[in-house]
JSON list of C-alpha atoms in Angstrom, two decimals:
[
{"chain": "A", "resi": 211, "resn": "UNK", "atom": "CA", "xyz": [-6.21, -9.51, -17.09]},
{"chain": "A", "resi": 212, "resn": "UNK", "atom": "CA", "xyz": [-7.33, -9.00, -13.52]},
{"chain": "A", "resi": 213, "resn": "UNK", "atom": "CA", "xyz": [-5.03, -10.46, -10.91]},
{"chain": "A", "resi": 214, "resn": "UNK", "atom": "CA", "xyz": [-5.03, -10.30, -7.09]},
{"chain": "A", "resi": 215, "resn": "UNK", "atom": "CA", "xyz": [-1.56, -10.05, -5.50]},
{"chain": "A", "resi": 216, "resn": "UNK", "atom": "CA", "xyz": [0.14, -9.01, -2.30]},
{"chain": "A", "resi": 217, "resn": "UNK", "atom": "CA", "xyz": [3.59, -7.89, -1.05]},
{"chain": "A", "resi": 218, "resn": "UNK", "atom": "CA", "xyz": [5.15, -7.65, 2.38]},
{"chain": "A", "resi": 219, "resn": "UNK", "atom": "CA", "xyz": [6.65, -4.23, 3.23]},
{"chain": "A", "resi": 220, "resn": "UNK", "atom": "CA", "xyz": [9.17, -3.79, 5.99]},
{"chain": "A", "resi": 221, "resn": "UNK", "atom": "CA", "xyz": [11.60, -1.00, 7.13]},
{"chain": "A", "resi": 222, "resn": "UNK", "atom": "CA", "xyz": [14.25, -2.43, 4.76]},
{"chain": "A", "resi": 223, "resn": "UNK", "atom": "CA", "xyz": [11.89, -3.06, 1.84]},
{"chain": "A", "resi": 224, "resn": "UNK", "atom": "CA", "xyz": [9.29, -0.35, 2.19]},
{"chain": "A", "resi": 225, "resn": "UNK", "atom": "CA", "xyz": [8.06, -0.04, -1.38]},
{"chain": "A", "resi": 226, "resn": "UNK", "atom": "CA", "xyz": [7.10, -2.04, -4.52]},
{"chain": "A", "resi": 227, "resn": "UNK", "atom": "CA", "xyz": [7.35, -0.79, -8.10]},
{"chain": "A", "resi": 228, "resn": "UNK", "atom": "CA", "xyz": [4.80, -1.88, -10.77]},
{"chain": "A", "resi": 229, "resn": "UNK", "atom": "CA", "xyz": [5.43, -1.28, -14.42]},
{"chain": "A", "resi": 230, "resn": "UNK", "atom": "CA", "xyz": [3.20, -0.74, -17.49]},
{"chain": "A", "resi": 231, "resn": "UNK", "atom": "CA", "xyz": [5.65, -2.87, -19.54]},
{"chain": "A", "resi": 232, "resn": "UNK", "atom": "CA", "xyz": [4.32, -5.84, -17.61]},
{"chain": "A", "resi": 233, "resn": "UNK", "atom": "CA", "xyz": [0.81, -5.21, -19.00]},
{"chain": "A", "resi": 234, "resn": "UNK", "atom": "CA", "xyz": [-0.38, -3.36, -15.91]},
{"chain": "A", "resi": 235, "resn": "UNK", "atom": "CA", "xyz": [-2.82, -0.59, -16.73]},
{"chain": "A", "resi": 236, "resn": "UNK", "atom": "CA", "xyz": [-4.20, 0.11, -13.24]},
{"chain": "A", "resi": 237, "resn": "UNK", "atom": "CA", "xyz": [-3.81, -0.98, -9.66]},
{"chain": "A", "resi": 238, "resn": "UNK", "atom": "CA", "xyz": [-6.38, -1.04, -6.90]},
{"chain": "A", "resi": 239, "resn": "UNK", "atom": "CA", "xyz": [-4.93, -1.00, -3.41]},
{"chain": "A", "resi": 240, "resn": "UNK", "atom": "CA", "xyz": [-7.41, -3.13, -1.47]},
{"chain": "A", "resi": 241, "resn": "UNK", "atom": "CA", "xyz": [-6.19, -3.45, 2.11]},
{"chain": "A", "resi": 242, "resn": "UNK", "atom": "CA", "xyz": [-3.16, -3.58, 4.38]},
{"chain": "A", "resi": 243, "resn": "UNK", "atom": "CA", "xyz": [-2.68, -6.02, 7.20]},
{"chain": "A", "resi": 244, "resn": "UNK", "atom": "CA", "xyz": [-0.15, -5.64, 10.04]},
{"chain": "A", "resi": 245, "resn": "UNK", "atom": "CA", "xyz": [1.67, -8.95, 10.42]},
{"chain": "A", "resi": 246, "resn": "UNK", "atom": "CA", "xyz": [3.16, -8.28, 13.84]},
{"chain": "A", "resi": 247, "resn": "UNK", "atom": "CA", "xyz": [1.35, -7.74, 17.15]},
{"chain": "A", "resi": 248, "resn": "UNK", "atom": "CA", "xyz": [1.02, -3.97, 16.72]},
{"chain": "A", "resi": 249, "resn": "UNK", "atom": "CA", "xyz": [-2.18, -2.43, 15.37]},
{"chain": "A", "resi": 250, "resn": "UNK", "atom": "CA", "xyz": [-2.31, 0.64, 13.12]},
{"chain": "A", "resi": 251, "resn": "UNK", "atom": "CA", "xyz": [-3.15, 2.73, 16.20]},
{"chain": "A", "resi": 252, "resn": "UNK", "atom": "CA", "xyz": [0.45, 1.96, 17.32]},
{"chain": "A", "resi": 253, "resn": "UNK", "atom": "CA", "xyz": [1.69, 3.42, 13.99]},
{"chain": "A", "resi": 254, "resn": "UNK", "atom": "CA", "xyz": [0.13, 6.89, 13.88]},
{"chain": "A", "resi": 255, "resn": "UNK", "atom": "CA", "xyz": [3.00, 8.30, 11.77]},
{"chain": "A", "resi": 256, "resn": "UNK", "atom": "CA", "xyz": [2.98, 5.60, 9.14]},
{"chain": "A", "resi": 257, "resn": "UNK", "atom": "CA", "xyz": [1.52, 6.57, 5.79]},
{"chain": "A", "resi": 258, "resn": "UNK", "atom": "CA", "xyz": [0.75, 4.63, 2.68]},
{"chain": "A", "resi": 259, "resn": "UNK", "atom": "CA", "xyz": [1.87, 6.50, -0.48]},
{"chain": "A", "resi": 260, "resn": "UNK", "atom": "CA", "xyz": [1.36, 6.01, -4.16]},
{"chain": "A", "resi": 261, "resn": "UNK", "atom": "CA", "xyz": [3.75, 7.74, -6.59]},
{"chain": "A", "resi": 262, "resn": "UNK", "atom": "CA", "xyz": [4.08, 7.83, -10.36]},
{"chain": "A", "resi": 263, "resn": "UNK", "atom": "CA", "xyz": [7.17, 7.31, -12.51]},
{"chain": "A", "resi": 264, "resn": "UNK", "atom": "CA", "xyz": [8.35, 10.86, -11.80]},
{"chain": "A", "resi": 265, "resn": "UNK", "atom": "CA", "xyz": [8.05, 10.28, -8.04]},
{"chain": "A", "resi": 266, "resn": "UNK", "atom": "CA", "xyz": [5.10, 12.61, -7.92]},
{"chain": "A", "resi": 267, "resn": "UNK", "atom": "CA", "xyz": [2.95, 11.53, -4.99]},
{"chain": "A", "resi": 268, "resn": "UNK", "atom": "CA", "xyz": [-0.51, 10.86, -6.27]},
{"chain": "A", "resi": 269, "resn": "UNK", "atom": "CA", "xyz": [-1.97, 9.88, -2.91]},
{"chain": "A", "resi": 270, "resn": "UNK", "atom": "CA", "xyz": [-0.78, 9.70, 0.71]},
{"chain": "A", "resi": 271, "resn": "UNK", "atom": "CA", "xyz": [-2.71, 8.93, 3.84]},
{"chain": "A", "resi": 272, "resn": "UNK", "atom": "CA", "xyz": [-2.05, 7.84, 7.39]},
{"chain": "A", "resi": 273, "resn": "UNK", "atom": "CA", "xyz": [-3.11, 4.23, 7.75]},
{"chain": "A", "resi": 274, "resn": "UNK", "atom": "CA", "xyz": [-4.70, 4.40, 11.11]},
{"chain": "A", "resi": 275, "resn": "UNK", "atom": "CA", "xyz": [-7.52, 6.44, 9.67]},
{"chain": "A", "resi": 276, "resn": "UNK", "atom": "CA", "xyz": [-8.50, 3.45, 7.45]},
{"chain": "A", "resi": 277, "resn": "UNK", "atom": "CA", "xyz": [-8.51, 0.78, 10.13]},
{"chain": "A", "resi": 278, "resn": "UNK", "atom": "CA", "xyz": [-11.77, -0.50, 11.51]},
{"chain": "A", "resi": 279, "resn": "UNK", "atom": "CA", "xyz": [-12.39, -0.76, 15.30]},
{"chain": "A", "resi": 280, "resn": "UNK", "atom": "CA", "xyz": [-13.26, -4.49, 15.03]},
{"chain": "A", "resi": 281, "resn": "UNK", "atom": "CA", "xyz": [-10.10, -5.16, 13.05]},
{"chain": "A", "resi": 282, "resn": "UNK", "atom": "CA", "xyz": [-7.37, -2.70, 14.21]},
{"chain": "A", "resi": 283, "resn": "UNK", "atom": "CA", "xyz": [-4.59, -4.62, 12.43]},
{"chain": "A", "resi": 284, "resn": "UNK", "atom": "CA", "xyz": [-6.26, -4.10, 9.01]},
{"chain": "A", "resi": 285, "resn": "UNK", "atom": "CA", "xyz": [-6.69, -0.96, 6.95]},
{"chain": "A", "resi": 286, "resn": "UNK", "atom": "CA", "xyz": [-9.23, -0.98, 4.06]},
{"chain": "A", "resi": 287, "resn": "UNK", "atom": "CA", "xyz": [-8.15, 1.36, 1.25]},
{"chain": "A", "resi": 288, "resn": "UNK", "atom": "CA", "xyz": [-10.07, 0.49, -1.93]},
{"chain": "A", "resi": 289, "resn": "UNK", "atom": "CA", "xyz": [-8.42, 3.12, -4.17]},
{"chain": "A", "resi": 290, "resn": "UNK", "atom": "CA", "xyz": [-7.57, 2.62, -7.85]},
{"chain": "A", "resi": 291, "resn": "UNK", "atom": "CA", "xyz": [-4.66, 4.25, -9.65]},
{"chain": "A", "resi": 292, "resn": "UNK", "atom": "CA", "xyz": [-3.73, 4.33, -13.43]},
{"chain": "A", "resi": 293, "resn": "UNK", "atom": "CA", "xyz": [-0.27, 3.14, -14.45]},
{"chain": "A", "resi": 294, "resn": "UNK", "atom": "CA", "xyz": [1.24, 5.20, -17.27]},
{"chain": "A", "resi": 295, "resn": "UNK", "atom": "CA", "xyz": [4.91, 4.01, -17.04]},
{"chain": "A", "resi": 296, "resn": "UNK", "atom": "CA", "xyz": [5.26, 2.82, -13.45]},
{"chain": "A", "resi": 297, "resn": "UNK", "atom": "CA", "xyz": [3.68, 3.14, -10.06]},
{"chain": "A", "resi": 298, "resn": "UNK", "atom": "CA", "xyz": [5.18, 2.87, -6.65]},
{"chain": "A", "resi": 299, "resn": "UNK", "atom": "CA", "xyz": [3.27, 1.66, -3.55]},
{"chain": "A", "resi": 300, "resn": "UNK", "atom": "CA", "xyz": [5.16, 2.39, -0.34]},
{"chain": "A", "resi": 301, "resn": "UNK", "atom": "CA", "xyz": [5.20, 3.05, 3.36]},
{"chain": "A", "resi": 302, "resn": "UNK", "atom": "CA", "xyz": [6.51, 6.39, 4.68]},
{"chain": "A", "resi": 303, "resn": "UNK", "atom": "CA", "xyz": [7.54, 6.68, 8.34]},
{"chain": "A", "resi": 304, "resn": "UNK", "atom": "CA", "xyz": [8.05, 10.45, 8.36]},
{"chain": "A", "resi": 305, "resn": "UNK", "atom": "CA", "xyz": [11.45, 10.12, 10.10]},
{"chain": "A", "resi": 306, "resn": "UNK", "atom": "CA", "xyz": [10.20, 7.90, 12.90]},
{"chain": "A", "resi": 307, "resn": "UNK", "atom": "CA", "xyz": [11.68, 4.45, 13.52]},
{"chain": "A", "resi": 308, "resn": "UNK", "atom": "CA", "xyz": [9.12, 1.63, 13.45]},
{"chain": "A", "resi": 309, "resn": "UNK", "atom": "CA", "xyz": [9.67, -2.19, 13.16]},
{"chain": "A", "resi": 310, "resn": "UNK", "atom": "CA", "xyz": [6.66, -2.74, 10.91]},
{"chain": "A", "resi": 311, "resn": "UNK", "atom": "CA", "xyz": [5.69, -5.72, 8.81]},
{"chain": "A", "resi": 312, "resn": "UNK", "atom": "CA", "xyz": [2.71, -4.84, 6.64]},
{"chain": "A", "resi": 313, "resn": "UNK", "atom": "CA", "xyz": [1.26, -6.91, 3.89]},
{"chain": "A", "resi": 314, "resn": "UNK", "atom": "CA", "xyz": [-0.35, -4.88, 1.09]},
{"chain": "A", "resi": 315, "resn": "UNK", "atom": "CA", "xyz": [-3.12, -6.58, -0.89]},
{"chain": "A", "resi": 316, "resn": "UNK", "atom": "CA", "xyz": [-3.79, -5.15, -4.30]},
{"chain": "A", "resi": 317, "resn": "UNK", "atom": "CA", "xyz": [-5.54, -5.98, -7.60]},
{"chain": "A", "resi": 318, "resn": "UNK", "atom": "CA", "xyz": [-3.82, -5.53, -10.97]},
{"chain": "A", "resi": 319, "resn": "UNK", "atom": "CA", "xyz": [-6.03, -4.30, -13.81]},
{"chain": "A", "resi": 320, "resn": "UNK", "atom": "CA", "xyz": [-9.29, -4.36, -11.76]},
{"chain": "A", "resi": 321, "resn": "UNK", "atom": "CA", "xyz": [-11.35, -2.67, -14.49]}
]
């Protein structure tokens, strides 16, 4: 069953785990929205990462590259990932300290 959902990621809660046991077969990461005043240009070291159950990083990209000039506080991703056992969606700061508040919008079982 297709379901749109979202989660707020912060420095103290920077990832969400999704599990196949919950009938999740795939996840499409649709977009990210910064919920504080800073745009993704202010966060050049922040990356969105997707990892599998073995913590193997399936995809990782800096978010500023996905933001649009007319909406610098939003990054459009549009990537779909299969869920075998579990999948982690998270924010990586690469050792930098940021006070971020980013809402991740995703779709469960988009296909």
